[in-house]
Tab-separated table of C-alpha atoms and ligand atoms in Angstrom:
chain	number	residue	atom	x	y	z
J	1	MET	CA	75.522	-113.652	38.559
J	2	GLN	CA	77.660	-113.829	41.537
J	3	LYS	CA	81.607	-114.146	41.016
J	4	THR	CA	83.154	-116.978	43.107
J	5	ILE	CA	86.108	-115.819	45.001
J	6	VAL	CA	88.497	-118.485	46.866
J	7	SER	CA	90.642	-117.261	49.855
J	8	ILE	CA	93.521	-119.492	50.792
J	9	VAL	CA	94.627	-119.236	54.171
J	10	GLY	CA	96.584	-121.628	56.541
J	11	ALA	CA	98.735	-119.998	59.015
J	12	ARG	CA	98.046	-117.292	62.099
J	13	PRO	CA	99.278	-114.390	60.584
J	14	ASN	CA	96.723	-115.038	57.366
J	15	PHE	CA	93.530	-115.064	59.665
J	16	MET	CA	93.643	-111.241	60.608
J	17	LYS	CA	94.084	-110.433	57.178
J	18	LEU	CA	91.442	-112.383	55.808
J	19	ALA	CA	88.504	-111.385	58.262
J	20	PRO	CA	88.073	-107.673	57.077
J	21	VAL	CA	88.368	-109.075	53.508
J	22	ASP	CA	85.567	-111.657	53.702
J	23	ALA	CA	83.636	-109.015	55.464
J	24	ALA	CA	84.098	-106.503	52.897
J	25	LEU	CA	83.222	-109.043	49.995
J	26	ASN	CA	80.111	-109.958	51.707
J	27	THR	CA	78.885	-106.821	52.401
J	28	ARG	CA	79.487	-105.467	49.357
J	29	GLY	CA	77.346	-108.316	47.473
J	30	GLY	CA	78.022	-109.715	44.070
J	31	PHE	CA	80.726	-112.283	45.267
J	32	ARG	CA	80.614	-115.792	46.433
J	33	HIS	CA	83.202	-116.163	48.832
J	34	LEU	CA	84.782	-119.355	49.901
J	35	ILE	CA	87.437	-120.076	52.415
J	36	VAL	CA	90.095	-122.811	52.055
J	37	HIS	CA	92.102	-123.684	55.128
J	38	THR	CA	95.231	-125.537	54.145
J	39	GLY	CA	95.926	-126.615	58.059
J	40	GLN	CA	99.503	-125.379	57.962
J	41	HIS	CA	98.547	-124.246	61.530
J	42	TYR	CA	95.982	-126.626	63.514
J	43	ASP	CA	96.279	-125.973	67.300
J	44	TYR	CA	93.180	-124.415	68.672
J	45	GLU	CA	95.209	-121.234	69.782
J	46	MET	CA	96.845	-121.026	66.329
J	47	SER	CA	93.851	-121.236	64.311
J	48	LYS	CA	90.510	-121.726	65.544
J	49	VAL	CA	90.696	-119.099	68.178
J	50	PHE	CA	91.191	-116.478	65.093
J	51	PHE	CA	87.882	-117.372	63.425
J	52	GLU	CA	85.830	-117.362	66.642
J	53	GLU	CA	87.274	-113.753	67.833
J	54	LEU	CA	87.313	-112.258	64.483
J	55	ALA	CA	83.921	-113.731	63.219
J	56	ILE	CA	85.308	-115.407	60.317
J	57	PRO	CA	82.914	-117.973	59.045
J	58	GLU	CA	83.922	-121.562	59.291
J	59	PRO	CA	86.272	-122.465	55.986
J	60	HIS	CA	84.460	-124.169	53.187
J	61	HIS	CA	87.396	-126.439	52.755
J	62	HIS	CA	89.784	-127.864	55.449
J	63	LEU	CA	92.898	-129.588	53.873
J	64	ASP	CA	94.725	-130.864	56.838
J	65	VAL	CA	97.946	-130.402	55.512
J	66	GLY	CA	99.834	-129.965	58.901
J	67	SER	CA	103.471	-129.528	59.626
J	68	GLY	CA	106.556	-130.751	57.582
J	69	PRO	CA	109.812	-129.529	55.885
J	70	HIS	CA	108.940	-126.901	53.473
J	71	GLY	CA	108.838	-128.893	50.105
J	72	GLU	CA	106.480	-131.475	51.664
J	73	GLN	CA	104.071	-129.090	53.294
J	74	THR	CA	104.089	-126.848	50.270
J	75	GLY	CA	103.675	-129.674	47.991
J	76	LYS	CA	100.771	-131.351	49.966
J	77	ALA	CA	99.005	-128.006	50.030
J	78	LEU	CA	99.301	-127.510	46.203
J	79	THR	CA	97.931	-131.081	45.563
J	80	ALA	CA	94.980	-130.402	47.748
J	81	ILE	CA	94.362	-126.938	46.568
J	82	GLU	CA	94.500	-127.909	43.064
J	83	ARG	CA	91.810	-130.564	43.693
J	84	VAL	CA	89.502	-127.821	45.369
J	85	LEU	CA	90.088	-125.242	42.523
J	86	MET	CA	89.250	-127.732	39.681
J	87	ALA	CA	86.091	-128.615	41.636
J	88	VAL	CA	85.262	-125.078	42.164
J	89	LYS	CA	86.402	-123.097	39.324
J	90	PRO	CA	86.574	-119.537	40.891
J	91	ALA	CA	86.868	-116.482	39.047
J	92	LEU	CA	89.543	-115.236	41.480
J	93	VAL	CA	91.954	-116.653	44.003
J	94	LEU	CA	93.084	-114.412	47.140
J	95	VAL	CA	96.559	-115.494	48.949
J	96	TYR	CA	97.500	-113.295	51.952
J	97	GLY	CA	101.171	-112.496	53.322
J	98	ASP	CA	104.017	-114.796	52.713
J	99	VAL	CA	103.585	-118.195	54.505
J	100	ASN	CA	104.072	-121.709	52.659
J	101	SER	CA	100.099	-121.778	52.369
J	102	THR	CA	100.426	-118.283	50.189
J	103	LEU	CA	102.708	-119.751	47.862
J	104	ALA	CA	100.979	-123.045	47.147
J	105	GLY	CA	97.796	-121.185	46.800
J	106	ALA	CA	99.077	-119.008	44.262
J	107	LEU	CA	100.901	-121.599	42.400
J	108	ALA	CA	97.928	-124.073	42.129
J	109	ALA	CA	95.700	-121.242	40.868
J	110	VAL	CA	98.083	-119.901	38.108
J	111	LYS	CA	98.736	-123.337	36.817
J	112	LEU	CA	94.959	-123.678	36.240
J	113	HIS	CA	94.681	-120.324	34.558
J	114	ILE	CA	92.711	-118.855	37.467
J	115	PRO	CA	93.767	-115.053	38.176
J	116	VAL	CA	95.552	-114.673	41.514
J	117	GLY	CA	95.297	-111.912	44.055
J	118	HIS	CA	98.070	-111.235	46.455
J	119	VAL	CA	96.912	-109.409	49.721
J	120	GLU	CA	100.121	-107.972	51.018
J	121	ALA	CA	102.081	-107.882	47.624
J	122	GLY	CA	105.545	-105.953	47.308
J	123	PHE	CA	106.938	-106.386	50.947
J	124	ARG	CA	110.561	-107.221	50.422
J	125	SER	CA	113.556	-107.950	53.108
J	126	PHE	CA	116.045	-108.377	50.464
J	127	ASP	CA	116.899	-111.675	52.207
J	128	LEU	CA	116.213	-114.855	50.259
J	129	SER	CA	117.479	-116.813	53.229
J	130	MET	CA	113.941	-115.964	54.798
J	131	PRO	CA	111.365	-118.501	53.659
J	132	GLU	CA	108.879	-115.674	53.605
J	133	GLU	CA	110.930	-113.885	50.947
J	134	VAL	CA	110.806	-116.646	48.512
J	135	ASN	CA	107.094	-117.014	48.959
J	136	ARG	CA	106.269	-113.387	48.819
J	137	LYS	CA	108.226	-112.920	45.422
J	138	VAL	CA	106.758	-116.112	43.693
J	139	ALA	CA	103.419	-115.189	44.614
J	140	ASP	CA	104.003	-111.514	43.125
J	141	CYS	CA	105.255	-112.926	40.089
J	142	VAL	CA	102.383	-114.816	39.463
J	143	SER	CA	99.741	-112.489	40.586
J	144	ASP	CA	97.264	-110.419	38.683
J	145	TRP	CA	96.336	-108.210	41.572
J	146	LEU	CA	99.008	-107.163	43.606
J	147	PHE	CA	97.082	-105.357	46.592
J	148	THR	CA	99.729	-103.407	48.279
J	149	SER	CA	99.815	-102.181	52.054
J	150	HIS	CA	102.215	-99.244	51.866
J	151	PRO	CA	103.757	-97.286	48.945
J	152	VAL	CA	107.316	-98.629	49.690
J	153	CYS	CA	105.571	-101.958	48.478
J	154	ASP	CA	104.449	-100.160	45.170
J	155	GLU	CA	108.161	-99.113	44.689
J	156	ASN	CA	109.610	-102.490	45.408
J	157	LEU	CA	107.244	-104.355	42.818
J	158	VAL	CA	107.964	-101.420	39.879
J	159	ARG	CA	111.531	-101.765	40.680
J	160	GLU	CA	110.938	-105.635	39.934
J	161	GLY	CA	109.212	-104.901	36.658
J	162	ALA	CA	105.817	-105.344	37.890
J	163	PRO	CA	103.241	-103.744	35.413
J	164	ARG	CA	101.818	-100.741	37.394
J	165	ASP	CA	98.300	-101.432	36.324
J	166	ARG	CA	98.403	-104.602	38.310
J	167	ILE	CA	99.289	-102.614	41.815
J	168	PHE	CA	96.704	-101.118	43.952
J	169	MET	CA	97.707	-99.613	47.082
J	170	VAL	CA	95.032	-100.313	49.405
J	171	GLY	CA	96.301	-100.385	52.757
J	172	ASP	CA	96.935	-103.009	55.472
J	173	THR	CA	94.191	-105.288	56.128
J	174	LEU	CA	96.096	-106.621	59.306
J	175	ILE	CA	95.518	-103.081	60.762
J	176	ASP	CA	91.852	-103.166	59.439
J	177	SER	CA	91.311	-105.985	61.802
J	178	LEU	CA	93.020	-103.987	64.531
J	179	GLN	CA	90.971	-101.003	64.052
J	180	SER	CA	87.378	-102.827	64.090
J	181	ALA	CA	88.348	-104.783	67.331
J	182	LEU	CA	90.326	-102.058	69.369
J	183	GLY	CA	87.144	-101.078	71.393
J	184	ARG	CA	86.450	-104.703	72.637
J	185	ILE	CA	90.343	-104.859	73.141
J	186	ARG	CA	90.557	-101.821	75.186
J	187	ALA	CA	87.888	-103.067	77.431
J	188	LEU	CA	89.857	-106.450	78.605
J	189	ASP	CA	91.888	-106.795	81.904
J	190	THR	CA	94.196	-109.162	80.440
J	191	PRO	CA	97.295	-107.726	82.170
J	192	ALA	CA	95.487	-107.536	85.702
J	193	ARG	CA	94.321	-111.264	85.438
J	194	MET	CA	98.025	-112.322	84.580
J	195	GLY	CA	99.241	-110.042	87.883
J	196	LEU	CA	100.678	-107.304	85.572
J	197	ARG	CA	100.116	-103.534	85.828
J	198	ASP	CA	99.822	-101.566	82.444
J	199	GLY	CA	102.805	-99.915	81.432
J	200	GLU	CA	105.078	-102.148	83.851
J	201	TYR	CA	105.860	-105.053	81.815
J	202	VAL	CA	107.483	-106.157	78.511
J	203	VAL	CA	105.991	-108.630	75.991
J	204	VAL	CA	108.046	-111.084	73.756
J	205	THR	CA	107.093	-113.388	70.828
J	206	LEU	CA	109.720	-115.267	68.917
J	207	HIS	CA	109.515	-117.537	66.152
J	208	ARG	CA	111.896	-116.919	63.295
J	209	PRO	CA	113.921	-119.985	62.429
J	210	SER	CA	117.087	-117.685	62.351
J	211	ASN	CA	116.443	-116.965	66.019
J	212	VAL	CA	114.936	-120.289	67.370
J	213	ASP	CA	116.329	-122.939	65.150
J	214	ASP	CA	119.510	-121.759	65.847
J	215	ARG	CA	120.978	-123.484	69.187
J	216	GLN	CA	123.286	-120.494	70.107
J	217	SER	CA	120.952	-117.810	69.211
J	218	LEU	CA	118.382	-119.226	71.290
J	219	ALA	CA	120.792	-119.806	74.397
J	220	ALA	CA	121.645	-116.275	73.931
J	221	ILE	CA	118.061	-115.174	73.836
J	222	ILE	CA	117.288	-117.170	76.841
J	223	ALA	CA	120.095	-115.529	78.772
J	224	ALA	CA	119.154	-112.116	77.849
J	225	LEU	CA	115.578	-112.547	78.867
J	226	GLY	CA	116.450	-113.905	81.954
J	227	GLU	CA	118.573	-110.907	83.014
J	228	ALA	CA	115.852	-108.440	81.478
J	229	ALA	CA	113.521	-110.159	83.630
J	230	ARG	CA	115.291	-108.924	86.810
J	231	THR	CA	114.381	-105.360	86.120
J	232	ILE	CA	110.821	-105.615	84.540
J	233	PRO	CA	108.218	-108.505	84.194
J	234	ILE	CA	108.500	-110.097	80.915
J	235	VAL	CA	105.604	-112.038	79.317
J	236	PHE	CA	106.472	-114.611	76.579
J	237	PRO	CA	103.634	-116.342	74.730
J	238	VAL	CA	105.542	-119.119	73.173
J	239	HIS	CA	105.133	-120.032	69.434
J	240	PRO	CA	104.901	-124.095	69.039
J	241	ARG	CA	108.104	-123.850	67.016
J	242	THR	CA	110.025	-122.023	69.764
J	243	ARG	CA	108.268	-124.297	72.516
J	244	ALA	CA	109.666	-127.555	70.473
J	245	ARG	CA	113.290	-125.886	70.439
J	246	LEU	CA	113.179	-124.930	73.940
J	247	ARG	CA	111.858	-128.579	74.892
J	248	GLU	CA	114.422	-130.316	72.775
J	249	TRP	CA	117.420	-128.218	73.700
J	250	PHE	CA	116.861	-126.049	76.948
J	251	PRO	CA	114.011	-128.082	78.839
J	252	ASP	CA	115.157	-126.342	82.225
J	253	ALA	CA	115.305	-122.892	80.730
J	254	PHE	CA	113.087	-120.255	82.713
J	255	ALA	CA	112.220	-123.507	85.004
J	256	GLY	CA	111.009	-122.582	88.727
J	257	GLU	CA	111.536	-118.798	88.096
J	258	SER	CA	108.257	-117.524	86.261
J	259	GLY	CA	107.410	-114.257	86.474
J	260	LYS	CA	107.412	-111.564	89.683
J	261	GLY	CA	111.228	-110.573	89.537
J	262	GLY	CA	112.064	-114.310	88.767
J	263	GLY	CA	112.397	-115.460	84.869
J	264	PRO	CA	110.010	-114.652	82.082
J	265	MET	CA	106.137	-115.760	82.464
J	266	LEU	CA	105.940	-118.599	79.757
J	267	THR	CA	102.345	-118.955	78.180
J	268	ASP	CA	100.922	-120.727	75.387
J	269	PRO	CA	100.079	-118.748	72.360
J	270	LEU	CA	97.363	-116.096	73.063
J	271	GLY	CA	94.239	-115.371	71.303
J	272	TYR	CA	94.167	-112.147	69.283
J	273	THR	CA	92.242	-109.807	71.664
J	274	GLN	CA	93.869	-110.970	74.684
J	275	PHE	CA	97.577	-110.576	72.868
J	276	ILE	CA	96.757	-107.230	71.557
J	277	ARG	CA	95.549	-106.249	74.851
J	278	LEU	CA	98.845	-107.459	76.250
J	279	ILE	CA	100.902	-105.562	73.931
J	280	LEU	CA	98.651	-102.286	74.384
J	281	GLY	CA	99.322	-102.241	78.053
J	282	SER	CA	102.898	-103.108	77.735
J	283	ARG	CA	106.248	-100.805	78.197
J	284	ALA	CA	107.693	-102.330	74.983
J	285	VAL	CA	107.660	-105.339	72.714
J	286	LEU	CA	110.514	-107.686	71.798
J	287	THR	CA	109.567	-109.441	68.723
J	288	ASP	CA	110.726	-110.951	65.392
J	289	SER	CA	106.841	-111.112	64.115
J	290	GLY	CA	105.993	-108.984	60.986
J	291	GLY	CA	102.497	-108.512	62.105
J	292	VAL	CA	103.521	-107.393	65.811
J	293	GLN	CA	105.919	-104.722	64.035
J	294	ARG	CA	103.064	-103.297	62.734
J	295	GLU	CA	100.575	-103.432	65.285
J	296	THR	CA	102.984	-101.837	67.687
J	297	SER	CA	103.716	-99.050	65.410
J	298	PHE	CA	99.886	-98.482	65.105
J	299	LEU	CA	99.296	-98.498	68.914
J	300	GLY	CA	102.500	-96.419	69.506
J	301	VAL	CA	104.107	-99.060	71.650
J	302	PRO	CA	108.053	-99.123	71.179
J	303	CYS	CA	108.983	-102.251	69.391
J	304	LEU	CA	112.324	-103.936	69.361
J	305	THR	CA	112.860	-106.188	66.638
J	306	LEU	CA	115.328	-108.985	66.764
J	307	ARG	CA	116.241	-109.252	63.032
J	308	GLU	CA	119.001	-107.956	61.020
J	309	THR	CA	116.632	-106.913	58.459
J	310	THR	CA	112.977	-105.927	57.962
J	311	GLU	CA	110.726	-105.944	55.081
J	312	LEU	CA	108.677	-103.301	56.986
J	313	THR	CA	111.350	-100.775	56.911
J	314	TYR	CA	108.676	-97.886	57.043
J	315	THR	CA	107.816	-98.920	60.512
J	316	THR	CA	111.187	-98.002	61.870
J	317	ILE	CA	110.855	-94.363	59.960
J	318	GLU	CA	107.209	-93.544	60.580
J	319	GLY	CA	106.592	-95.866	63.540
J	320	THR	CA	107.714	-97.224	66.680
J	321	ASN	CA	110.116	-99.889	65.503
J	322	ARG	CA	113.620	-100.450	66.053
J	323	LEU	CA	115.846	-103.152	64.495
J	324	ILE	CA	117.915	-104.238	67.096
J	325	GLY	CA	120.278	-107.157	65.109
J	326	LYS	CA	120.830	-110.385	66.744
J	327	ARG	CA	123.538	-109.764	69.142
J	328	PRO	CA	122.586	-110.848	72.770
J	329	ASP	CA	123.794	-108.133	74.512
J	330	ALA	CA	121.645	-105.892	72.463
J	331	ILE	CA	118.738	-107.549	73.812
J	332	ALA	CA	119.280	-106.478	77.448
J	333	ASP	CA	120.383	-103.148	76.629
J	334	SER	CA	117.726	-102.160	74.094
J	335	ILE	CA	115.145	-103.137	76.784
J	336	ARG	CA	116.899	-100.885	79.421
J	337	ALA	CA	116.926	-97.977	77.022
J	338	ALA	CA	113.355	-98.547	76.066
J	339	LEU	CA	112.296	-98.416	79.817
J	340	ALA	CA	114.226	-95.320	80.323
J	341	GLY	CA	112.444	-93.588	77.308
J	342	GLY	CA	108.974	-92.640	77.359
J	343	ARG	CA	105.960	-93.586	75.182
J	344	PRO	CA	106.540	-92.491	71.800
J	345	ALA	CA	103.763	-90.466	69.884
J	346	VAL	CA	101.603	-92.237	67.355
J	347	ARG	CA	101.960	-90.723	64.152
J	348	PRO	CA	99.799	-91.615	61.102
J	349	ILE	CA	101.165	-94.094	58.736
J	350	ALA	CA	99.965	-94.819	55.147
J	351	GLY	CA	97.659	-97.670	54.681
J	352	PHE	CA	96.775	-97.752	58.264
J	353	ASP	CA	93.349	-96.065	58.140
J	354	GLY	CA	91.155	-99.259	58.400
J	355	HIS	CA	89.642	-99.260	55.010
J	356	ALA	CA	92.211	-101.712	53.280
J	357	ALA	CA	89.783	-104.374	52.681
J	358	ASP	CA	87.019	-102.116	51.738
J	359	ARG	CA	89.119	-100.885	48.828
J	360	ILE	CA	90.098	-104.479	47.389
J	361	ALA	CA	86.247	-105.106	47.462
J	362	ALA	CA	85.317	-101.979	45.568
J	363	ILE	CA	88.176	-102.419	43.195
J	364	LEU	CA	87.203	-106.024	42.393
J	365	ALA	CA	83.464	-105.290	42.194
J	366	GLU	CA	84.558	-102.835	39.636
J	367	ARG	CA	86.860	-104.511	37.420
J	368	LEU	CA	86.991	-108.566	38.190
Y	1	LIG	C1	104.778	-119.879	59.651
Y	1	LIG	C2	105.303	-119.039	58.686
Y	1	LIG	C3	106.008	-117.909	58.937
Y	1	LIG	C4	104.762	-116.952	59.837
Y	1	LIG	C5	104.523	-118.217	61.119
Y	1	LIG	C6	103.665	-117.249	61.721
Y	1	LIG	C7	106.164	-120.455	56.590
Y	1	LIG	C8	107.335	-120.917	55.841
Y	1	LIG	N1	106.344	-119.831	57.843
Y	1	LIG	O1	106.081	-120.338	60.646
Y	1	LIG	O2	106.241	-116.938	57.661
Y	1	LIG	O3	105.649	-116.073	60.509
Y	1	LIG	O4	103.961	-119.258	60.390
Y	1	LIG	O5	103.292	-118.252	63.121
Y	1	LIG	O6	104.821	-120.504	56.083
Y	1	LIG	N2	103.398	-126.403	65.169
Y	1	LIG	C9	102.510	-126.691	66.234
Y	1	LIG	N3	101.087	-126.416	66.073
Y	1	LIG	C10	100.584	-125.653	64.962
Y	1	LIG	C11	101.363	-124.893	63.927
Y	1	LIG	C12	102.720	-125.329	63.878
Y	1	LIG	O7	102.833	-127.214	66.891
Y	1	LIG	O8	99.282	-125.188	65.028
Y	1	LIG	C13	104.731	-126.740	65.286
Y	1	LIG	C14	105.091	-127.815	64.254
Y	1	LIG	O9	106.101	-128.319	65.048
Y	1	LIG	C15	105.613	-127.050	63.054
Y	1	LIG	C16	106.307	-125.797	63.820
Y	1	LIG	O10	105.536	-125.537	64.734
Y	1	LIG	O11	106.827	-128.003	62.536
Y	1	LIG	C17	106.466	-124.764	62.827
Y	1	LIG	O12	105.241	-124.514	62.005
Y	1	LIG	P1	105.306	-124.184	60.533
Y	1	LIG	O13	103.980	-123.781	60.032
Y	1	LIG	O14	105.894	-124.900	59.591
Y	1	LIG	O15	106.048	-122.781	60.608
Y	1	LIG	P2	106.098	-121.553	61.406
Y	1	LIG	O16	107.357	-121.416	62.143
Y	1	LIG	O17	104.926	-121.740	62.155
Y	2	LIG	N1	99.563	-113.175	67.645
Y	2	LIG	C1	98.248	-113.562	68.772
Y	2	LIG	N2	98.950	-114.142	69.677
Y	2	LIG	C2	100.106	-114.397	70.018
Y	2	LIG	C3	101.080	-113.892	69.232
Y	2	LIG	C4	100.544	-113.252	68.145
Y	2	LIG	O1	97.177	-113.329	68.422
Y	2	LIG	O2	100.269	-115.135	71.200
Y	2	LIG	C5	99.106	-112.350	66.579
Y	2	LIG	C6	99.657	-110.883	66.487
Y	2	LIG	O3	98.706	-109.991	67.082
Y	2	LIG	C7	99.438	-110.745	64.974
Y	2	LIG	C8	99.871	-112.084	64.172
Y	2	LIG	O4	99.558	-113.102	65.387
Y	2	LIG	O5	98.328	-110.245	64.464
Y	2	LIG	C9	101.102	-112.353	63.887
Y	2	LIG	O6	101.271	-113.995	63.914
Y	2	LIG	P1	102.757	-114.052	63.665
Y	2	LIG	O7	103.837	-113.619	64.503
Y	2	LIG	O8	102.841	-115.592	64.086
Y	2	LIG	O9	103.308	-114.360	62.187
Y	2	LIG	P2	104.143	-113.083	61.177
Y	2	LIG	O10	103.318	-111.914	61.360
Y	2	LIG	O11	105.395	-112.706	61.788
Y	2	LIG	O12	104.198	-113.872	60.125
């Protein structure tokens, strides 16, 4: 008898983590895997493009929850997920990462006494002002299967009292996706099509509320990027949260000076393969994204992280990540330093071996 597993996803970073798990469960057989999309992210370039590029099947249920304040968004997702789970009665619910859809999925399942598996359990920034820290801690607390990406996550969970027999260090499914798409990605000519040369530009992505929802912070970032763009071309695919803040507070920022020695080149969010091709060819990446800190470490691209803390401390030790804090002068200085330095050597990082999802499927096949 096939066991039904429901994966709950909703936001951009969930999709790259889901893709290899879906493939591994289907390849192994013995499972009926259903995908529920909460609709937390809904623009084509924040959602559907990843299903197309990563060959993820069309979700079986679309909940169309949309945007809103945390309580409202999480509450709507909780209500809608509960309805699906009551009808489907799966043997297991899988949730991914640390977004509001992760929290809603975990809560809906545990209240219905359905076992929960958390893919990317145990990451901790130890900063509860980040909504993601709340989401991941609660999801871990109610999960029966804690699938971790790096040994540091196991240590975090054990320190919090999680039973050891619930923790499975499987590796990073985000890097599984990257490894399997890398051949295709290398063949793309994304930089050239944007008028850029490999090794001669910087990529920026920013969406953390602490950076972009704080007017002073955003003003400082705009000024620093403007300055840095005088020394090297900067490409900035703009997240919708950031786009909304720029439109509201600084509608003239970067106006009339795009690229080519002027200001940063702003684009819509990019599809996965184009985005990774862009960071692969870049001299350095400036970001506050969790996924990008890991992807740059895997690819050996210097990463400057515009945050005071990171849940991905190992990328600063084993990888290419540097926390530069939030001082505006640090941005231009760090970009200058990165341009002066060479390309760091790529070192093997625990969990970055491309087989995390296979391990998840194997563990579930044996024990579920
Ligand atoms: C969410 C996650 C964050 C993750 C990020 C990845 C939470 C609490 N936050 O943040 O952890 O790093 O996704 O990208 O779950 N919007 C659109 N189109 C869309 C989606 C959003 O225009 O398709 C706009 C809306 O104005 C919305 C805003 O972006 O209010 C923020 O979206 P939301 O999902 O609430 O948070 P993110 O900042 O995307
Ligand atoms: N990403 C993308 N296009 C972009 C920006 C990011 O495909 O324009 C990918 C990126 O490679 C990574 C994922 O989106 O795989 C990370 O998502 P995001 O930064 O939105 O969320 P976080 O990882 O911070 O939660």
